XYZ file of C-alpha atoms in Angstrom:
478
model
C 188.917 7.466 101.218
C 191.880 9.165 100.479
C 192.055 12.124 101.745
C 194.141 14.096 99.083
C 192.118 14.166 96.096
C 193.854 14.454 92.332
C 192.441 18.023 91.288
C 194.349 18.287 87.883
C 193.781 15.325 86.164
C 192.150 12.244 85.328
C 193.465 9.435 87.113
C 197.127 9.971 87.496
C 198.734 11.159 90.282
C 200.977 13.898 88.651
C 197.927 15.649 87.472
C 198.307 14.314 83.851
C 195.492 13.328 82.541
C 195.129 9.328 81.219
C 191.826 10.084 79.435
C 191.817 8.543 75.921
C 190.755 10.153 72.745
C 187.721 7.904 72.986
C 186.864 8.529 76.168
C 186.824 12.300 75.285
C 185.107 11.955 72.169
C 182.474 9.842 74.125
C 181.695 12.276 76.662
C 181.419 14.988 74.248
C 179.042 13.510 72.206
C 176.289 14.561 74.947
C 176.376 17.930 73.279
C 174.917 16.041 69.953
C 171.579 15.310 71.642
C 171.916 18.410 73.615
C 171.886 20.665 70.017
C 169.617 18.560 67.975
C 166.938 18.896 70.623
C 167.371 23.001 70.708
C 167.747 23.315 67.287
C 164.737 21.482 66.629
C 162.429 22.802 69.270
C 164.001 26.746 68.323
C 163.128 26.086 64.709
C 159.935 24.681 64.331
C 157.767 24.821 67.823
C 156.364 28.678 67.626
C 156.005 28.050 63.875
C 154.463 24.055 64.399
C 151.695 25.425 67.047
C 150.825 29.127 65.295
C 150.437 28.224 61.557
C 150.586 24.000 61.361
C 148.966 23.281 64.657
C 146.118 26.820 63.805
C 147.046 27.845 68.319
C 146.437 31.554 68.278
C 149.553 33.464 68.355
C 148.549 35.273 71.270
C 148.417 31.617 73.217
C 151.608 30.258 71.685
C 153.156 33.163 73.501
C 151.609 32.686 76.710
C 152.596 29.323 76.712
C 156.179 30.108 75.774
C 155.615 33.104 78.926
C 154.719 30.698 81.536
C 157.229 27.684 79.734
C 160.169 30.710 80.393
C 158.709 31.373 83.999
C 158.954 27.248 84.521
C 162.323 27.217 83.356
C 163.032 30.000 85.708
C 162.022 27.942 88.499
C 162.568 24.017 87.836
C 166.729 24.956 86.873
C 168.447 25.568 89.618
C 165.712 24.081 91.379
C 166.267 20.307 89.878
C 170.205 21.749 89.926
C 170.412 21.775 93.441
C 167.949 18.679 94.449
C 170.083 16.176 92.454
C 173.365 17.873 93.318
C 172.224 16.540 96.899
C 174.469 14.324 98.826
C 174.043 10.692 97.956
C 175.455 7.391 99.769
C 179.105 6.929 99.550
C 178.257 3.041 98.407
C 175.629 3.985 95.232
C 177.993 6.507 93.920
C 181.227 3.882 93.964
C 179.293 1.874 92.337
C 176.500 3.808 90.136
C 178.865 7.327 89.894
C 177.148 10.677 90.659
C 175.801 12.405 87.656
C 175.656 9.054 85.006
C 172.471 7.474 86.164
C 170.932 10.933 86.262
C 172.080 11.646 82.632
C 171.268 8.281 81.518
C 167.441 8.523 82.569
C 166.807 11.915 82.112
C 168.101 11.650 78.546
C 165.717 8.784 77.398
C 163.054 10.568 79.316
C 163.284 13.401 77.463
C 163.813 12.294 74.040
C 160.488 10.452 74.159
C 158.901 13.448 75.795
C 160.537 15.543 72.629
C 158.630 13.281 70.431
C 154.852 13.572 72.527
C 155.484 17.638 71.671
C 154.914 17.142 68.026
C 151.782 14.955 68.594
C 148.875 17.621 70.316
C 145.422 16.977 69.495
C 143.976 17.996 66.019
C 142.280 21.506 65.824
C 139.462 19.923 64.767
C 135.781 18.076 65.920
C 135.269 19.770 68.897
C 138.854 20.179 69.972
C 139.114 23.371 70.869
C 142.107 26.064 71.281
C 142.608 25.859 75.540
C 143.252 22.645 75.320
C 145.658 22.465 72.744
C 146.894 25.155 74.918
C 147.107 23.433 77.940
C 148.776 20.340 76.166
C 151.424 22.356 74.724
C 152.568 24.319 77.930
C 152.695 20.871 80.175
C 154.679 18.640 77.317
C 157.394 21.874 76.544
C 157.255 22.460 80.938
C 157.991 18.409 81.239
C 160.349 17.769 78.087
C 162.688 20.894 80.098
C 162.663 18.922 83.263
C 164.447 16.759 81.704
C 166.372 18.483 80.014
C 167.722 20.472 82.858
C 168.671 17.483 84.233
C 170.327 16.335 81.488
C 172.121 19.883 80.500
C 173.044 20.653 84.097
C 174.568 17.240 85.365
C 176.422 16.814 81.395
C 177.975 20.480 81.848
C 178.861 19.871 86.017
C 180.665 16.834 85.292
C 182.927 18.751 82.331
C 183.960 20.909 85.411
C 184.922 17.907 87.771
C 185.844 15.307 85.269
C 188.595 17.267 83.341
C 190.182 19.571 85.543
C 193.075 21.017 83.493
C 193.195 23.963 81.118
C 194.251 21.809 78.027
C 191.828 18.818 78.990
C 188.978 21.282 78.660
C 189.978 22.908 76.017
C 190.128 19.523 74.270
C 186.704 18.654 75.483
C 185.475 21.967 74.815
C 186.018 21.668 70.740
C 185.231 17.778 70.537
C 182.391 18.593 72.145
C 181.671 21.822 69.899
C 182.264 20.034 67.129
C 179.583 17.275 67.974
C 177.523 20.311 68.872
C 177.407 22.305 65.533
C 176.591 18.007 64.157
C 173.523 18.366 65.648
C 172.748 21.590 64.496
C 173.475 20.193 60.788
C 172.003 17.320 61.613
C 168.520 18.815 62.174
C 168.859 22.295 60.156
C 170.659 20.519 57.374
C 169.602 16.964 56.548
C 165.940 16.282 58.962
C 163.663 19.643 58.470
C 164.831 20.627 55.003
C 164.006 16.911 53.789
C 161.154 15.752 55.679
C 158.764 19.030 56.411
C 156.691 20.350 54.405
C 154.442 23.663 54.626
C 150.664 22.851 55.440
C 151.625 19.440 56.002
C 151.339 18.858 60.154
C 152.395 15.300 59.762
C 155.439 16.142 57.991
C 156.550 17.528 61.203
C 155.616 14.570 63.436
C 157.510 12.346 61.147
C 160.998 14.620 61.690
C 160.361 15.030 65.516
C 160.266 11.282 65.565
C 163.290 10.840 63.340
C 165.332 13.057 66.052
C 163.855 11.405 68.866
C 165.304 8.041 67.539
C 169.195 9.146 66.898
C 168.755 10.734 70.157
C 168.398 7.329 71.436
C 171.829 6.035 69.570
C 173.500 9.058 70.670
C 172.544 7.649 74.883
C 174.626 4.560 73.284
C 177.680 6.350 72.146
C 178.316 8.809 75.444
C 177.372 6.029 77.727
C 180.548 5.128 77.852
C 181.987 8.496 78.030
C 179.995 9.701 81.082
C 181.565 6.667 83.643
C 183.526 7.998 86.307
C 186.661 6.785 87.596
C 187.111 6.076 91.386
C 189.396 9.456 91.668
C 185.907 11.597 89.913
C 183.861 9.718 92.796
C 186.236 10.228 95.186
C 186.556 13.862 93.654
C 182.307 14.360 94.343
C 182.515 13.018 97.596
C 185.163 14.857 99.236
C 183.346 17.593 98.277
C 180.037 16.669 99.419
C 181.398 15.526 103.122
C 182.161 19.579 103.124
C 179.344 20.280 102.338
C 177.283 18.032 104.942
C 180.325 19.931 107.041
C 179.614 23.490 106.208
C 175.288 22.777 105.653
C 175.673 24.941 102.424
C 172.129 25.956 101.394
C 170.711 26.568 98.503
C 170.125 30.439 98.927
C 173.817 30.702 100.041
C 174.864 29.014 96.484
C 172.627 31.688 94.535
C 174.133 34.636 96.755
C 177.516 33.656 96.180
C 176.728 33.729 93.027
C 175.678 36.354 92.152
C 178.174 38.441 94.308
C 180.944 37.287 91.435
C 180.686 40.470 88.826
C 182.294 37.814 86.662
C 179.385 35.079 86.784
C 177.014 38.294 86.241
C 178.324 39.226 83.302
C 178.479 35.890 82.223
C 174.890 35.023 81.915
C 173.621 38.532 81.044
C 176.092 38.214 78.045
C 174.562 34.284 77.288
C 171.237 35.589 78.117
C 171.263 38.227 75.135
C 173.492 35.478 73.118
C 170.502 32.946 73.822
C 167.438 35.644 73.124
C 169.535 36.479 70.075
C 170.048 32.608 68.717
C 166.784 31.410 69.633
C 164.736 34.717 68.179
C 167.335 33.535 65.014
C 166.049 29.908 64.793
C 162.971 30.114 65.416
C 162.437 32.715 62.249
C 164.321 30.432 59.381
C 160.722 29.233 58.573
C 159.140 32.454 58.368
C 162.555 34.335 56.535
C 162.600 31.078 54.106
C 158.532 30.906 53.676
C 157.324 34.450 53.458
C 160.795 36.798 52.686
C 162.783 34.695 50.291
C 159.687 32.615 49.263
C 161.345 29.316 48.211
C 161.435 26.051 49.391
C 163.090 24.967 53.140
C 164.916 22.687 51.664
C 167.003 25.419 50.649
C 167.459 26.130 54.682
C 170.041 22.782 54.353
C 172.794 24.836 52.316
C 172.700 27.932 54.079
C 173.590 25.518 57.048
C 175.899 23.650 55.096
C 177.639 27.231 54.814
C 177.403 27.633 57.958
C 179.241 24.653 58.915
C 182.063 25.251 56.230
C 182.349 28.372 57.883
C 182.453 27.230 61.505
C 185.240 24.047 60.635
C 187.410 26.739 58.805
C 187.418 29.307 61.926
C 187.718 26.920 64.740
C 191.159 26.012 64.330
C 191.292 29.825 63.414
C 190.135 30.654 67.069
C 191.347 28.007 68.922
C 194.734 29.074 67.924
C 194.514 32.325 69.070
C 193.311 31.573 72.065
C 196.999 30.140 72.998
C 197.668 33.728 72.304
C 195.083 35.905 73.892
C 192.400 34.835 76.945
C 189.649 32.330 75.953
C 187.513 35.244 77.395
C 188.922 37.780 75.368
C 188.050 35.460 71.993
C 184.440 34.358 73.334
C 183.367 38.045 73.918
C 185.234 39.317 70.572
C 182.813 36.397 68.768
C 179.750 38.062 69.987
C 180.328 41.263 68.587
C 181.369 40.135 65.725
C 178.214 37.491 65.291
C 175.636 40.204 66.323
C 176.966 42.496 63.276
C 176.623 40.085 60.807
C 172.684 39.694 61.846
C 171.639 43.238 60.810
C 172.384 41.446 57.029
C 168.850 39.726 57.417
C 167.464 43.243 56.721
C 168.713 43.207 53.066
C 169.304 39.817 51.681
C 167.462 39.246 49.001
C 168.283 36.161 48.038
C 169.469 32.756 48.765
C 173.125 33.453 47.270
C 173.239 36.627 49.977
C 172.062 34.610 52.812
C 174.270 31.501 52.017
C 177.164 33.929 51.280
C 176.428 35.983 55.144
C 175.798 32.550 56.610
C 179.359 31.638 56.349
C 180.608 34.451 57.880
C 178.536 33.671 60.377
C 179.674 30.326 61.228
C 183.598 31.723 61.715
C 182.100 33.931 64.096
C 180.600 31.895 65.730
C 182.966 29.374 66.001
C 184.991 31.936 67.935
C 182.850 32.336 71.439
C 181.544 28.462 71.077
C 185.230 27.200 70.947
C 185.781 29.066 74.460
C 182.483 28.804 76.335
C 183.138 25.206 77.821
C 186.234 26.225 79.080
C 185.326 30.054 80.010
C 182.108 28.889 81.941
C 184.248 25.813 83.612
C 186.789 28.592 84.945
C 183.907 30.546 86.048
C 182.452 27.512 87.472
C 185.831 26.493 90.001
C 185.967 30.301 91.068
C 182.449 30.228 92.771
C 183.575 26.331 93.901
C 186.556 28.381 95.442
C 184.408 30.939 97.695
C 181.719 28.244 98.539
C 184.347 25.679 99.609
C 181.940 22.799 98.147
C 181.130 21.223 94.393
C 178.241 22.440 93.717
C 178.497 22.852 89.839
C 175.202 21.557 89.126
C 173.191 24.196 90.783
C 175.506 26.571 89.219
C 174.241 25.479 85.855
C 170.915 25.534 87.357
C 171.383 29.519 88.315
C 172.702 29.894 84.993
C 169.872 28.383 83.097
C 167.399 30.178 85.329
C 168.640 33.201 83.755
C 168.846 32.023 80.090
C 165.555 30.618 79.973
C 164.510 33.856 80.167
C 164.982 33.921 76.465
C 162.083 31.601 75.289
C 159.994 34.477 76.865
C 161.823 36.994 75.025
C 161.518 34.867 71.774
C 157.639 34.193 72.900
C 156.671 37.844 73.062
C 159.084 39.467 70.740
C 157.627 37.144 67.794
C 153.814 37.476 69.058
C 154.098 41.062 69.157
C 155.978 41.884 65.806
C 153.364 39.421 63.642
C 150.372 41.321 65.182
C 152.015 44.693 65.078
C 152.519 44.267 61.093
C 149.346 42.512 60.371
C 151.168 38.533 60.013
C 148.917 35.978 58.221
C 149.196 32.498 59.933
C 148.063 30.644 56.511
C 150.676 28.001 55.809
C 149.727 29.238 51.805
C 149.584 32.861 52.279
C 151.768 35.839 50.380
C 152.651 38.435 53.281
C 152.260 41.793 53.160
C 155.221 44.654 52.915
C 154.603 45.022 56.232
C 154.858 41.869 57.355
C 157.468 40.984 55.355
C 159.651 43.778 57.135
C 158.583 41.862 60.586
C 160.501 38.985 59.531
C 163.085 40.724 58.954
C 162.865 42.439 62.044
C 163.201 39.338 64.817
C 165.554 37.144 62.363
C 168.383 40.162 62.737
C 168.436 43.486 63.854
C 166.905 42.409 67.153
C 168.938 39.146 67.787
C 172.095 41.597 66.279
C 171.871 44.210 69.107
C 171.327 41.412 71.929
C 174.831 40.247 71.053
C 176.568 43.220 69.959
C 175.432 44.718 73.173
C 176.049 41.408 75.289
C 179.778 40.742 73.322
C 180.532 44.491 74.598
C 179.480 44.349 78.419
C 181.561 40.580 78.505
C 184.819 42.121 77.509
C 184.553 45.204 79.154
C 183.595 43.797 83.048
C 184.573 39.822 82.661
C 188.409 39.455 84.501
C 189.212 36.196 85.299
C 192.169 35.568 83.784
C 196.160 36.085 84.529
C 197.165 36.289 87.475
C 193.574 36.586 88.781
C 192.999 32.936 87.500
C 196.605 31.709 88.884
C 195.156 32.599 92.378
C 191.757 31.656 92.199
C 193.340 27.737 91.079
C 195.764 27.973 93.829
C 192.642 28.544 96.578
C 190.819 25.814 95.160
C 193.571 23.207 95.693
C 193.879 24.277 99.305
C 190.177 23.669 100.006
C 189.880 20.357 98.274
C 192.958 19.282 100.395
C 191.915 20.498 103.794
């Protein structure tokens, strides 16, 4: 194996990328499967188990709490375990991350569907049985999602070394991510789910699972690792064997970085806002606007249009201003727009604010992969070895706390406002106010606070970023 590993581009010795556009598109399409899982799960699962299945809201919240705790444990642990060195023969033959991504994606699509076929709440089936089914299946689903997501993100850092490459992959990935959200929220859910018809949710989940499997075929070409990338992995693993980097050392090093810390805090706040908003959508359309959920499609379309209008603007601005600045500003603006859910009374108002929200969402999303890759590079430079999947797992450890917040917030609001879980019920004014609060006010506060904190603390830019990149080059050449 060559001692000098190219750090900047695909297979090019001078650092220029040789990755074709088709390769970039295929790789970035992984974000489609990632987003349809999160979009469907985030919008449907809490409502499905509370209202359609009839599981007590307190038990749904407890399941979410245990789910969040499991997430916090399994994300960094699975990332670390699957990052362990493997034989040079197997890596050079199959790749380092390719088999992990493929296998986890297929298993994820299967278990995802099973989440939505719990036992019927009739014929003697008790609440505890349904609760245990929900808990076990969502935890199993998340284990496969963790492996998939960790190596998807880590592979991006390793395969695409140049800022320009990362920018391109990030832009394509966010397009696929939005397409995934669009497919679920504008096509599948509005056209298939019916309030009070549990089987309609099962059908929608089945269709989503099949789409995921087709996506696996699409990205299977993009994730194939070149010889140079495999050698780059193995170079880092040789250093890991020599230096004997422990799991706790990776955790301590990453948490000592203020840039890593503020990123995960801000992203946790973003994840709480994002997941809480989407978990509230069925409630908002049904109980606040009193309209068929089919209108959700038009809201997402408005968001979609705003996103694609905003994306080129924010990408152009990222050439002038630091990516981290665009990222933080985007979160603040996005958060302010959430407050509109306190006063929206018609679908037309909703569509207008969803359009503006799409523009704001494009800011942070367009540079997310770029910012995250730089942050991971900073930790790698400090460690002297590759642990990107572990770092993604540590990041997910904190981000998955969002599910705990979502479960607790919705349950507490519904209990305090006397929300009626009957799918055909008309809610009292206090319960409607509660839905407005967990749809807009709380998500908005989290986003604004997180974005402002990120802007004030994160400083991996300019000369500091240049020095970090040089340090990384020197380490990998040793």
